[in-house]
Structures are given as C-alpha cells and as structure tokens.
PDB file of C-alpha atoms in Angstrom:
ATOM      1  CA  MET E   1      89.605  97.087  83.914  1.00  0.00           C
ATOM      2  CA  GLY E   2      88.679  93.559  83.500  1.00  0.00           C
ATOM      3  CA  GLY E   3      85.813  92.118  81.577  1.00  0.00           C
ATOM      4  CA  ASP E   4      83.513  94.087  83.126  1.00  0.00           C
ATOM      5  CA  TYR E   5      84.822  97.108  83.356  1.00  0.00           C
ATOM      6  CA  ALA E   6      85.606  96.796  80.307  1.00  0.00           C
ATOM      7  CA  ARG E   7      82.269  95.275  78.885  1.00  0.00           C
ATOM      8  CA  HIS E   8      81.535  98.930  80.481  1.00  0.00           C
ATOM      9  CA  ALA E   9      83.947 100.954  78.856  1.00  0.00           C
ATOM     10  CA  ALA E  10      83.135 100.113  75.406  1.00  0.00           C
ATOM     11  CA  VAL E  11      79.725 101.222  75.737  1.00  0.00           C
ATOM     12  CA  VAL E  12      80.553 104.779  77.291  1.00  0.00           C
ATOM     13  CA  MET E  13      83.477 104.795  73.754  1.00  0.00           C
ATOM     14  CA  ALA E  14      80.537 103.562  71.832  1.00  0.00           C
ATOM     15  CA  SER E  15      77.796 106.090  72.763  1.00  0.00           C
ATOM     16  CA  VAL E  16      80.657 109.319  72.874  1.00  0.00           C
ATOM     17  CA  TRP E  17      81.482 107.658  69.158  1.00  0.00           C
ATOM     18  CA  THR E  18      78.545 107.634  68.061  1.00  0.00           C
ATOM     19  CA  HIS E  19      77.798 111.164  68.301  1.00  0.00           C
ATOM     20  CA  ALA E  20      80.639 112.899  68.031  1.00  0.00           C
ATOM     21  CA  SER E  21      81.103 115.516  65.683  1.00  0.00           C
ATOM     22  CA  ARG E  22      84.830 116.199  65.873  1.00  0.00           C
ATOM     23  CA  PRO E  23      87.766 114.125  67.034  1.00  0.00           C
ATOM     24  CA  VAL E  24      87.788 112.489  70.566  1.00  0.00           C
ATOM     25  CA  CYS E  25      90.451 110.710  72.261  1.00  0.00           C
ATOM     26  CA  PHE E  26      89.362 108.387  75.329  1.00  0.00           C
ATOM     27  CA  HIS E  27      92.703 108.415  77.773  1.00  0.00           C
ATOM     28  CA  VAL E  28      92.694 104.719  79.696  1.00  0.00           C
ATOM     29  CA  LEU E  29      93.867 104.681  83.309  1.00  0.00           C
ATOM     30  CA  HIS E  30      94.122 100.925  83.760  1.00  0.00           C
ATOM     31  CA  ASP E  31      96.353  98.881  86.280  1.00  0.00           C
ATOM     32  CA  ASP E  32      97.007  94.862  85.551  1.00  0.00           C
ATOM     33  CA  THR E  33      93.758  93.467  85.453  1.00  0.00           C
ATOM     34  CA  LEU E  34      93.400  95.306  82.025  1.00  0.00           C
ATOM     35  CA  THR E  35      94.434  91.774  79.898  1.00  0.00           C
ATOM     36  CA  GLY E  36      96.200  91.331  76.641  1.00  0.00           C
ATOM     37  CA  LEU E  37      92.024  90.056  75.010  1.00  0.00           C
ATOM     38  CA  ASN E  38      90.034  92.656  76.338  1.00  0.00           C
ATOM     39  CA  ARG E  39      93.092  95.671  75.431  1.00  0.00           C
ATOM     40  CA  GLN E  40      92.839  94.418  71.906  1.00  0.00           C
ATOM     41  CA  LEU E  41      88.818  94.376  71.324  1.00  0.00           C
ATOM     42  CA  LEU E  42      88.485  97.948  73.107  1.00  0.00           C
ATOM     43  CA  GLY E  43      91.637  98.760  70.653  1.00  0.00           C
ATOM     44  CA  GLN E  44      90.008  97.131  67.003  1.00  0.00           C
ATOM     45  CA  MET E  45      86.810  98.589  68.662  1.00  0.00           C
ATOM     46  CA  ALA E  46      88.528 102.370  68.340  1.00  0.00           C
ATOM     47  CA  ALA E  47      89.807 101.657  64.718  1.00  0.00           C
ATOM     48  CA  ASP E  48      86.474 100.614  63.963  1.00  0.00           C
ATOM     49  CA  PHE E  49      85.122 104.143  64.741  1.00  0.00           C
ATOM     50  CA  GLY E  50      87.951 105.711  63.568  1.00  0.00           C
ATOM     51  CA  ARG E  51      89.320 107.260  66.927  1.00  0.00           C
ATOM     52  CA  GLN E  52      92.289 106.842  69.157  1.00  0.00           C
ATOM     53  CA  ILE E  53      92.871 105.181  72.657  1.00  0.00           C
ATOM     54  CA  CYS E  54      95.110 105.962  74.478  1.00  0.00           C
ATOM     55  CA  TRP E  55      96.440 103.656  77.340  1.00  0.00           C
ATOM     56  CA  HIS E  56      98.653 105.293  80.151  1.00  0.00           C
ATOM     57  CA  ARG E  57      99.061 102.118  83.336  1.00  0.00           C
ATOM     58  CA  MET E  58      98.905 102.481  86.539  1.00  0.00           C
ATOM     59  CA  ASP E  59     101.516 100.632  88.607  1.00  0.00           C
ATOM     60  CA  SER E  60     101.386 100.432  92.428  1.00  0.00           C
ATOM     61  CA  GLN E  61     104.060 102.284  92.357  1.00  0.00           C
ATOM     62  CA  THR E  62     101.658 105.486  91.110  1.00  0.00           C
ATOM     63  CA  VAL E  63      98.943 105.053  93.064  1.00  0.00           C
ATOM     64  CA  ARG E  64     101.253 104.177  96.714  1.00  0.00           C
ATOM     65  CA  ASP E  65      99.978 106.927  98.938  1.00  0.00           C
ATOM     66  CA  LEU E  66      96.076 106.670  97.540  1.00  0.00           C
ATOM     67  CA  PRO E  67      94.826 105.336 101.274  1.00  0.00           C
ATOM     68  CA  HIS E  68      92.436 102.417 101.509  1.00  0.00           C
ATOM     69  CA  CYS E  69      88.299 103.688 100.537  1.00  0.00           C
ATOM     70  CA  GLY E  70      85.986 100.626 101.721  1.00  0.00           C
ATOM     71  CA  ALA E  71      83.248  99.448  99.116  1.00  0.00           C
ATOM     72  CA  PHE E  72      85.627 101.567  96.396  1.00  0.00           C
ATOM     73  CA  THR E  73      88.207 100.188  94.612  1.00  0.00           C
ATOM     74  CA  LYS E  74      91.408 102.005  93.475  1.00  0.00           C
ATOM     75  CA  GLY E  75      90.648 101.663  90.776  1.00  0.00           C
ATOM     76  CA  SER E  76      87.468 104.372  90.858  1.00  0.00           C
ATOM     77  CA  LEU E  77      89.593 106.699  91.980  1.00  0.00           C
ATOM     78  CA  TYR E  78      92.350 106.752  88.871  1.00  0.00           C
ATOM     79  CA  ARG E  79      90.954 109.175  87.556  1.00  0.00           C
ATOM     80  CA  LEU E  80      92.335 111.584  90.331  1.00  0.00           C
ATOM     81  CA  TYR E  81      95.917 111.475  88.717  1.00  0.00           C
ATOM     82  CA  LEU E  82      94.162 113.160  85.239  1.00  0.00           C
ATOM     83  CA  PRO E  83      96.043 116.557  85.095  1.00  0.00           C
ATOM     84  CA  ARG E  84      99.685 114.507  86.241  1.00  0.00           C
ATOM     85  CA  LEU E  85      99.042 112.186  83.224  1.00  0.00           C
ATOM     86  CA  LEU E  86      97.729 114.028  80.582  1.00  0.00           C
ATOM     87  CA  GLU E  87      99.409 118.192  79.275  1.00  0.00           C
ATOM     88  CA  GLY E  88      96.355 119.933  77.830  1.00  0.00           C
ATOM     89  CA  ASP E  89      94.545 122.467  79.279  1.00  0.00           C
ATOM     90  CA  LYS E  90      91.133 120.325  79.928  1.00  0.00           C
ATOM     91  CA  VAL E  91      89.924 116.849  80.246  1.00  0.00           C
ATOM     92  CA  LEU E  92      86.208 114.929  80.638  1.00  0.00           C
ATOM     93  CA  TYR E  93      85.797 112.518  82.795  1.00  0.00           C
ATOM     94  CA  LEU E  94      83.081 110.030  81.547  1.00  0.00           C
ATOM     95  CA  ASP E  95      82.161 106.880  84.579  1.00  0.00           C
ATOM     96  CA  CYS E  96      81.609 103.632  83.496  1.00  0.00           C
ATOM     97  CA  ASP E  97      77.671 103.412  83.672  1.00  0.00           C
ATOM     98  CA  VAL E  98      77.260 106.604  81.362  1.00  0.00           C
ATOM     99  CA  VAL E  99      75.220 106.088  77.945  1.00  0.00           C
ATOM    100  CA  CYS E 100      75.988 109.388  75.515  1.00  0.00           C
ATOM    101  CA  GLU E 101      73.554 110.046  73.619  1.00  0.00           C
ATOM    102  CA  LEU E 102      74.228 113.726  72.525  1.00  0.00           C
ATOM    103  CA  ASP E 103      77.954 115.085  71.140  1.00  0.00           C
ATOM    104  CA  ILE E 104      80.104 115.015  73.069  1.00  0.00           C
ATOM    105  CA  ALA E 105      81.483 118.596  72.230  1.00  0.00           C
ATOM    106  CA  GLU E 106      78.818 120.621  73.625  1.00  0.00           C
ATOM    107  CA  LEU E 107      80.320 119.769  77.264  1.00  0.00           C
ATOM    108  CA  TRP E 108      82.994 119.806  76.231  1.00  0.00           C
ATOM    109  CA  ASP E 109      82.199 123.894  74.931  1.00  0.00           C
ATOM    110  CA  ALA E 110      80.447 124.601  77.755  1.00  0.00           C
ATOM    111  CA  PRO E 111      82.476 127.205  79.281  1.00  0.00           C
ATOM    112  CA  LEU E 112      83.582 126.428  82.984  1.00  0.00           C
ATOM    113  CA  GLY E 113      83.775 130.876  84.050  1.00  0.00           C
ATOM    114  CA  GLY E 114      87.342 130.127  85.161  1.00  0.00           C
ATOM    115  CA  LEU E 115      86.651 127.865  87.705  1.00  0.00           C
ATOM    116  CA  ALA E 116      88.579 124.639  88.235  1.00  0.00           C
ATOM    117  CA  LEU E 117      86.335 121.946  88.285  1.00  0.00           C
ATOM    118  CA  GLY E 118      82.457 122.116  85.956  1.00  0.00           C
ATOM    119  CA  ALA E 119      79.787 119.315  86.705  1.00  0.00           C
ATOM    120  CA  VAL E 120      75.343 118.392  87.338  1.00  0.00           C
ATOM    121  CA  ARG E 121      73.889 119.349  89.966  1.00  0.00           C
ATOM    122  CA  GLU E 122      73.316 115.170  91.748  1.00  0.00           C
ATOM    123  CA  GLN E 123      69.873 115.124  91.372  1.00  0.00           C
ATOM    124  CA  GLY E 124      69.043 112.491  93.810  1.00  0.00           C
ATOM    125  CA  ILE E 125      70.222 114.307  96.584  1.00  0.00           C
ATOM    126  CA  HIS E 126      66.935 114.775  98.808  1.00  0.00           C
ATOM    127  CA  GLY E 127      66.450 110.948  98.327  1.00  0.00           C
ATOM    128  CA  TRP E 128      68.752 109.920 100.550  1.00  0.00           C
ATOM    129  CA  PRO E 129      69.233 108.154 104.068  1.00  0.00           C
ATOM    130  CA  VAL E 130      69.009 111.575 106.547  1.00  0.00           C
ATOM    131  CA  ALA E 131      72.557 109.793 107.570  1.00  0.00           C
ATOM    132  CA  VAL E 132      74.676 110.561 104.723  1.00  0.00           C
ATOM    133  CA  LYS E 133      72.789 113.347 103.855  1.00  0.00           C
ATOM    134  CA  ARG E 134      73.458 114.644 107.860  1.00  0.00           C
ATOM    135  CA  LYS E 135      77.693 113.496 107.329  1.00  0.00           C
ATOM    136  CA  VAL E 136      77.482 116.096 103.656  1.00  0.00           C
ATOM    137  CA  ALA E 137      76.163 118.351 105.847  1.00  0.00           C
ATOM    138  CA  LEU E 138      79.033 117.872 108.644  1.00  0.00           C
ATOM    139  CA  LEU E 139      81.609 118.808 105.529  1.00  0.00           C
ATOM    140  CA  GLY E 140      79.897 122.095 105.950  1.00  0.00           C
ATOM    141  CA  LEU E 141      78.742 121.685 102.220  1.00  0.00           C
ATOM    142  CA  LYS E 142      75.146 123.196 101.087  1.00  0.00           C
ATOM    143  CA  LEU E 143      73.218 119.543  99.864  1.00  0.00           C
ATOM    144  CA  ASP E 144      71.405 122.351  96.582  1.00  0.00           C
ATOM    145  CA  GLU E 145      74.900 123.266  95.110  1.00  0.00           C
ATOM    146  CA  TYR E 146      76.666 118.978  95.763  1.00  0.00           C
ATOM    147  CA  PHE E 147      77.668 118.140  92.735  1.00  0.00           C
ATOM    148  CA  ASN E 148      77.828 114.445  90.812  1.00  0.00           C
ATOM    149  CA  SER E 149      81.211 112.631  90.385  1.00  0.00           C
ATOM    150  CA  GLY E 150      80.519 110.659  87.942  1.00  0.00           C
ATOM    151  CA  VAL E 151      80.596 113.207  84.752  1.00  0.00           C
ATOM    152  CA  LEU E 152      83.602 115.823  84.855  1.00  0.00           C
ATOM    153  CA  ALA E 153      85.120 118.807  82.808  1.00  0.00           C
ATOM    154  CA  ILE E 154      88.038 119.563  84.356  1.00  0.00           C
ATOM    155  CA  ASP E 155      90.391 122.635  84.072  1.00  0.00           C
ATOM    156  CA  LEU E 156      93.608 121.397  84.101  1.00  0.00           C
ATOM    157  CA  ARG E 157      95.588 124.892  83.426  1.00  0.00           C
ATOM    158  CA  TRP E 158      93.991 125.688  86.100  1.00  0.00           C
ATOM    159  CA  LEU E 159      95.274 122.808  88.286  1.00  0.00           C
ATOM    160  CA  ARG E 160      98.280 123.870  87.286  1.00  0.00           C
ATOM    161  CA  ASP E 161      98.809 127.198  87.904  1.00  0.00           C
ATOM    162  CA  ASN E 162      97.379 127.223  91.149  1.00  0.00           C
ATOM    163  CA  GLY E 163      99.540 124.439  92.071  1.00  0.00           C
ATOM    164  CA  ARG E 164      96.668 121.839  92.830  1.00  0.00           C
ATOM    165  CA  ASP E 165      97.648 117.554  92.880  1.00  0.00           C
ATOM    166  CA  LEU E 166      94.013 115.669  93.160  1.00  0.00           C
ATOM    167  CA  ALA E 167      95.832 112.883  94.504  1.00  0.00           C
ATOM    168  CA  ALA E 168      97.524 114.244  97.049  1.00  0.00           C
ATOM    169  CA  GLU E 169      94.553 116.232  98.140  1.00  0.00           C
ATOM    170  CA  PHE E 170      92.494 113.600  98.114  1.00  0.00           C
ATOM    171  CA  ALA E 171      94.655 111.654  99.640  1.00  0.00           C
ATOM    172  CA  ALA E 172      95.209 114.413 103.005  1.00  0.00           C
ATOM    173  CA  PHE E 173      91.500 114.147 103.073  1.00  0.00           C
ATOM    174  CA  GLN E 174      90.889 111.105 104.313  1.00  0.00           C
ATOM    175  CA  LEU E 175      92.930 111.336 106.226  1.00  0.00           C
ATOM    176  CA  ASN E 176      90.038 113.450 108.585  1.00  0.00           C
ATOM    177  CA  HIS E 177      87.809 112.184 106.923  1.00  0.00           C
ATOM    178  CA  PRO E 178      87.659 108.585 106.914  1.00  0.00           C
ATOM    179  CA  ALA E 179      84.210 107.449 106.905  1.00  0.00           C
ATOM    180  CA  ASP E 180      81.861 109.941 104.332  1.00  0.00           C
ATOM    181  CA  PRO E 181      79.752 107.980 102.475  1.00  0.00           C
ATOM    182  CA  PHE E 182      81.199 109.044  98.711  1.00  0.00           C
ATOM    183  CA  PRO E 183      84.567 109.589  99.023  1.00  0.00           C
ATOM    184  CA  ASP E 184      85.982 111.257  95.586  1.00  0.00           C
ATOM    185  CA  GLN E 185      82.848 112.594  95.632  1.00  0.00           C
ATOM    186  CA  ASP E 186      82.810 114.469  98.965  1.00  0.00           C
ATOM    187  CA  PHE E 187      85.938 115.703  98.932  1.00  0.00           C
ATOM    188  CA  LEU E 188      85.771 116.643  95.276  1.00  0.00           C
ATOM    189  CA  ASN E 189      83.277 118.869  96.680  1.00  0.00           C
ATOM    190  CA  TRP E 190      85.152 120.099 100.121  1.00  0.00           C
ATOM    191  CA  THR E 191      87.312 121.104  97.940  1.00  0.00           C
ATOM    192  CA  TYR E 192      85.858 122.715  94.654  1.00  0.00           C
ATOM    193  CA  GLN E 193      82.991 123.560  95.284  1.00  0.00           C
ATOM    194  CA  SER E 194      82.840 127.240  94.930  1.00  0.00           C
ATOM    195  CA  ARG E 195      85.233 126.541  92.594  1.00  0.00           C
ATOM    196  CA  CYS E 196      83.144 124.773  90.385  1.00  0.00           C
ATOM    197  CA  CYS E 197      80.660 125.715  87.853  1.00  0.00           C
ATOM    198  CA  LEU E 198      77.125 123.617  88.238  1.00  0.00           C
ATOM    199  CA  LEU E 199      76.650 122.386  84.306  1.00  0.00           C
ATOM    200  CA  PRO E 200      73.046 121.806  82.368  1.00  0.00           C
ATOM    201  CA  GLU E 201      71.252 118.984  83.638  1.00  0.00           C
ATOM    202  CA  LYS E 202      71.348 116.977  80.173  1.00  0.00           C
ATOM    203  CA  PHE E 203      75.263 116.331  80.941  1.00  0.00           C
ATOM    204  CA  ASN E 204      74.223 114.295  83.255  1.00  0.00           C
ATOM    205  CA  ARG E 205      70.871 112.486  83.740  1.00  0.00           C
ATOM    206  CA  MET E 206      70.339 110.634  86.552  1.00  0.00           C
ATOM    207  CA  VAL E 207      68.102 107.736  85.166  1.00  0.00           C
ATOM    208  CA  SER E 208      66.354 106.893  88.505  1.00  0.00           C
ATOM    209  CA  CYS E 209      65.469 110.164  89.139  1.00  0.00           C
ATOM    210  CA  LEU E 210      63.396 110.530  85.898  1.00  0.00           C
ATOM    211  CA  GLU E 211      60.090 110.184  86.542  1.00  0.00           C
ATOM    212  CA  ASN E 212      58.786 110.346  82.804  1.00  0.00           C
ATOM    213  CA  ALA E 213      61.669 108.058  80.621  1.00  0.00           C
ATOM    214  CA  THR E 214      60.498 108.755  77.750  1.00  0.00           C
ATOM    215  CA  GLU E 215      61.958 112.895  77.830  1.00  0.00           C
ATOM    216  CA  SER E 216      64.875 110.510  76.961  1.00  0.00           C
ATOM    217  CA  ALA E 217      63.850 110.105  73.058  1.00  0.00           C
ATOM    218  CA  THR E 218      63.277 113.756  72.095  1.00  0.00           C
ATOM    219  CA  GLN E 219      65.850 115.531  74.686  1.00  0.00           C
ATOM    220  CA  PRO E 220      69.198 113.975  73.975  1.00  0.00           C
ATOM    221  CA  ALA E 221      71.947 113.558  77.434  1.00  0.00           C
ATOM    222  CA  ILE E 222      74.527 111.886  78.791  1.00  0.00           C
ATOM    223  CA  LEU E 223      72.581 109.532  80.757  1.00  0.00           C
ATOM    224  CA  HIS E 224      74.140 108.370  84.144  1.00  0.00           C
ATOM    225  CA  PHE E 225      73.286 104.466  85.825  1.00  0.00           C
ATOM    226  CA  SER E 226      74.099 105.946  88.917  1.00  0.00           C
ATOM    227  CA  GLY E 227      71.658 103.888  91.214  1.00  0.00           C
ATOM    228  CA  ASN E 228      70.189 100.924  89.182  1.00  0.00           C
ATOM    229  CA  LYS E 229      72.688  98.719  86.105  1.00  0.00           C
ATOM    230  CA  PRO E 230      71.050  98.209  83.370  1.00  0.00           C
ATOM    231  CA  TRP E 231      72.483  94.805  84.009  1.00  0.00           C
ATOM    232  CA  GLN E 232      71.213  94.297  86.647  1.00  0.00           C
ATOM    233  CA  ARG E 233      67.591  94.534  86.411  1.00  0.00           C
ATOM    234  CA  TYR E 234      65.415  97.155  84.094  1.00  0.00           C
ATOM    235  CA  GLU E 235      64.530 100.464  85.599  1.00  0.00           C
ATOM    236  CA  ASN E 236      62.976 101.920  83.236  1.00  0.00           C
ATOM    237  CA  GLN E 237      63.045 102.845  79.337  1.00  0.00           C
ATOM    238  CA  CYS E 238      67.113 104.029  79.140  1.00  0.00           C
ATOM    239  CA  THR E 239      67.526 100.597  80.655  1.00  0.00           C
ATOM    240  CA  ALA E 240      67.779  99.473  77.623  1.00  0.00           C
ATOM    241  CA  LYS E 241      69.249 102.133  75.790  1.00  0.00           C
ATOM    242  CA  TYR E 242      72.295 100.254  77.220  1.00  0.00           C
ATOM    243  CA  TRP E 243      71.860  97.449  75.018  1.00  0.00           C
ATOM    244  CA  GLN E 244      71.576  99.143  72.532  1.00  0.00           C
ATOM    245  CA  VAL E 245      74.619 100.760  72.824  1.00  0.00           C
ATOM    246  CA  MET E 246      76.378  97.340  72.777  1.00  0.00           C
ATOM    247  CA  LEU E 247      75.698  95.619  70.164  1.00  0.00           C
ATOM    248  CA  LYS E 248      77.334  98.638  68.570  1.00  0.00           C
ATOM    249  CA  THR E 249      81.297  96.444  70.352  1.00  0.00           C
ATOM    250  CA  PRO E 250      82.243  93.752  70.786  1.00  0.00           C
ATOM    251  CA  TRP E 251      81.118  92.701  73.302  1.00  0.00           C
ATOM    252  CA  ARG E 252      77.940  92.620  70.781  1.00  0.00           C
ATOM    253  CA  ARG E 253      76.904  89.205  72.112  1.00  0.00           C
ATOM    254  CA  GLU E 254      76.138  89.846  75.921  1.00  0.00           C
ATOM    255  CA  ALA E 255      73.040  92.104  74.658  1.00  0.00           C
ATOM    256  CA  ALA E 256      71.218  89.023  74.824  1.00  0.00           C
ATOM    257  CA  LYS E 257      71.086  89.796  78.295  1.00  0.00           C
ATOM    258  CA  GLY E 258      69.952  92.759  78.503  1.00  0.00           C
ATOM    259  CA  LEU E 259      66.611  91.179  77.034  1.00  0.00           C
ATOM    260  CA  GLU E 260      66.516  88.923  80.023  1.00  0.00           C
ATOM    261  CA  VAL E 261      66.889  91.365  81.807  1.00  0.00           C
ATOM    262  CA  ILE E 262      63.539  93.467  79.536  1.00  0.00           C
ATOM    263  CA  ASN E 263      61.926  90.274  80.358  1.00  0.00           C
ATOM    264  CA  ALA E 264      61.367  89.311  83.095  1.00  0.00           C
ATOM    265  CA  GLU E 265      60.780  93.154  84.243  1.00  0.00           C
ATOM    266  CA  ARG E 266      57.972  92.654  81.936  1.00  0.00           C
ATOM    267  CA  GLU E 267      56.574  89.304  83.892  1.00  0.00           C
ATOM    268  CA  ARG E 268      56.688  90.917  86.310  1.00  0.00           C
ATOM    269  CA  ILE E 269      54.648  94.154  85.393  1.00  0.00           C
ATOM    270  CA  LEU E 270      52.453  92.527  83.698  1.00  0.00           C
ATOM    271  CA  THR E 271      51.427  89.956  86.419  1.00  0.00           C
ATOM    272  CA  SER E 272      51.147  93.101  88.455  1.00  0.00           C
ATOM    273  CA  SER E 273      47.706  94.690  89.107  1.00  0.00           C
ATOM    274  CA  CYS E 274      49.562  98.056  89.395  1.00  0.00           C
ATOM    275  CA  TRP E 275      49.756  97.885  85.871  1.00  0.00           C
ATOM    276  CA  ARG E 276      46.114  97.510  85.742  1.00  0.00           C
ATOM    277  CA  LEU E 277      45.604 100.759  87.827  1.00  0.00           C
ATOM    278  CA  THR E 278      48.655 103.082  88.017  1.00  0.00           C
ATOM    279  CA  THR E 279      49.082 105.081  84.192  1.00  0.00           C
ATOM    280  CA  PRO E 280      52.389 104.803  85.085  1.00  0.00           C
ATOM    281  CA  TYR E 281      53.193 101.324  85.051  1.00  0.00           C
ATOM    282  CA  ARG E 282      50.738 100.797  82.215  1.00  0.00           C
ATOM    283  CA  ARG E 283      52.708 103.435  80.225  1.00  0.00           C
ATOM    284  CA  CYS E 284      55.937 101.111  81.249  1.00  0.00           C
ATOM    285  CA  GLY E 285      54.006  98.071  80.644  1.00  0.00           C
ATOM    286  CA  ASP E 286      53.311  99.170  77.242  1.00  0.00           C
ATOM    287  CA  TRP E 287      56.007 100.426  76.278  1.00  0.00           C
ATOM    288  CA  LEU E 288      57.785  97.262  77.193  1.00  0.00           C
ATOM    289  CA  LYS E 289      55.500  94.730  75.633  1.00  0.00           C
ATOM    290  CA  GLN E 290      56.181  96.706  71.901  1.00  0.00           C
ATOM    291  CA  THR E 291      60.802  97.035  73.445  1.00  0.00           C
ATOM    292  CA  LYS E 292      62.722  95.097  71.069  1.00  0.00           C
ATOM    293  CA  LEU E 293      66.598  94.808  70.874  1.00  0.00           C
ATOM    294  CA  ARG E 294      67.143  95.546  66.518  1.00  0.00           C
TER     295      ARG E 294
END
C-alpha cells in the first residue's frame, strides 16, 4: 500500500467513520509497500476519530500461491485471505474507490439469507463490450445476477462450516480460466453466484451509471467510482464528494487536486455548445459553476 493507496484508503475510512453509529474496526491487509509514515498517518486518523485499525501484513510466503493476473496486482486479491485471517462471523469488504454516505451498520445488518456472500448486481454490465460479456457468459454465469465484488458482505462462519477457502479456490479457478477479464470478480461469481444474496443498489451505487447524480444527495449510499476515478477526471456531482471527505484525512492538502479536476471540467463544459443545447449538460454546468470545496 503505497502513498496513493493509503490516501484512497483514508477516504474510505473517514467516510465510514463519519456516518457510523457503532464502533467500526478496519482490517488493513498490506505488504511492504505500506510505508511507516503512511501507517502512522492512518493510525493517527483512526485515533482522531476514536476508532481502531487492525494491521495484517501479507508477506510473500503467505501469498505465494496467488497466480499472476495480468494488470491486476496481488494486492487486489488480498481480500480472498480474509476468511483465513479473521475469526469473527462476518466481515465487510470495501474497495479503495468508494465513499460511504450511509451508516455502515445498514450493510452489516442486511440479512444474507443463510448464504455465503452479500453483494449488489453489476449495474454497468449491459454497457460492457460484447466480447467481455461473451467471456462472462461462457463461464455459465447469468448476466442479470452477476454481482460486483467492490463491496461485499462475507459470512465467515458459512465459509468455515462448509470448508471453503477463497484463496485456494481462486488459485484453482485461474488455472482453468487464465484470461478472464475480471479475475477475482469472475471467480466469486463463478463459485458463489448461487450462494450470493443480492443486496439493494444503495450498498454499491456505481457513480458512472447514475443518470441523475443529484439523487445521491437525498438518497445516502455507498458510492463506487468503478469507472473514472475522482483523482483522474470529473464524472458528475459525486466527484466533489470524494474530495470533501479527503478534507477529513491527513491528506487534506491533496484536495487541491480536486479543484483542478473540477475546474478543468467546468471550462470544458462552459465552452461547449452542448452546455447550452442539452438539459443534462446545462444542469451539470449550472452545478459546476456553484461548486466549492470547503
């Protein structure tokens, strides 16, 4: 977990802790890329919130059986080791590109119906390239039940009682499916689609799929920047929410980058004829003119 990942993780933590009605402990699975300084900064932030972080170092011996997954790093697969590392009955997993606007207790309390996982349908799947959808379908998966693995409720007791080991199962899956577009997500769907409780969309709301991003202001959700990242470009009104949360972290000075991203998009929209001719762009342009990070 280098500087970028630590910064993104800080935003996730701050957003969860801001709205949590109960104590929330974050379990951070990391390797040697987590610097001492970043660990110290995250620890101080937890102390400021009156919360706790539990650290789990993933050394090369622990993850030796993880296969190479192209552009996906081993760090993105560490979540598969959660059942081995934790002793509780349940754990929630959140990607590093989410902002939580609701009380995470809502997700924790969501019933899973005696199934292994809880997740939200992949909202953007019908917009995927035909070749990608074909590969998913060739796995025998139902597209309408295909879930996104960026937010997961994992029933650790179910996995233990049924003798399941996510990391070992994934290694075996990759031997027969080395070219899958989304390795761990495809694996989880292939292995657990029939054992997954599909949860309400608010628990993993895809920002890139929002037709009207203003609805998120009145409907709290876990916002997932699964497409364009807030630190890369402006997507919609939700982009500013990421930078607003960063102001609560030790990386608050980085929020200045958010202003650069928003201002660049403001100039693009306000100089475009689309802004004058179409309602969506006009609404977006009007909002951008008023946007301020406080």
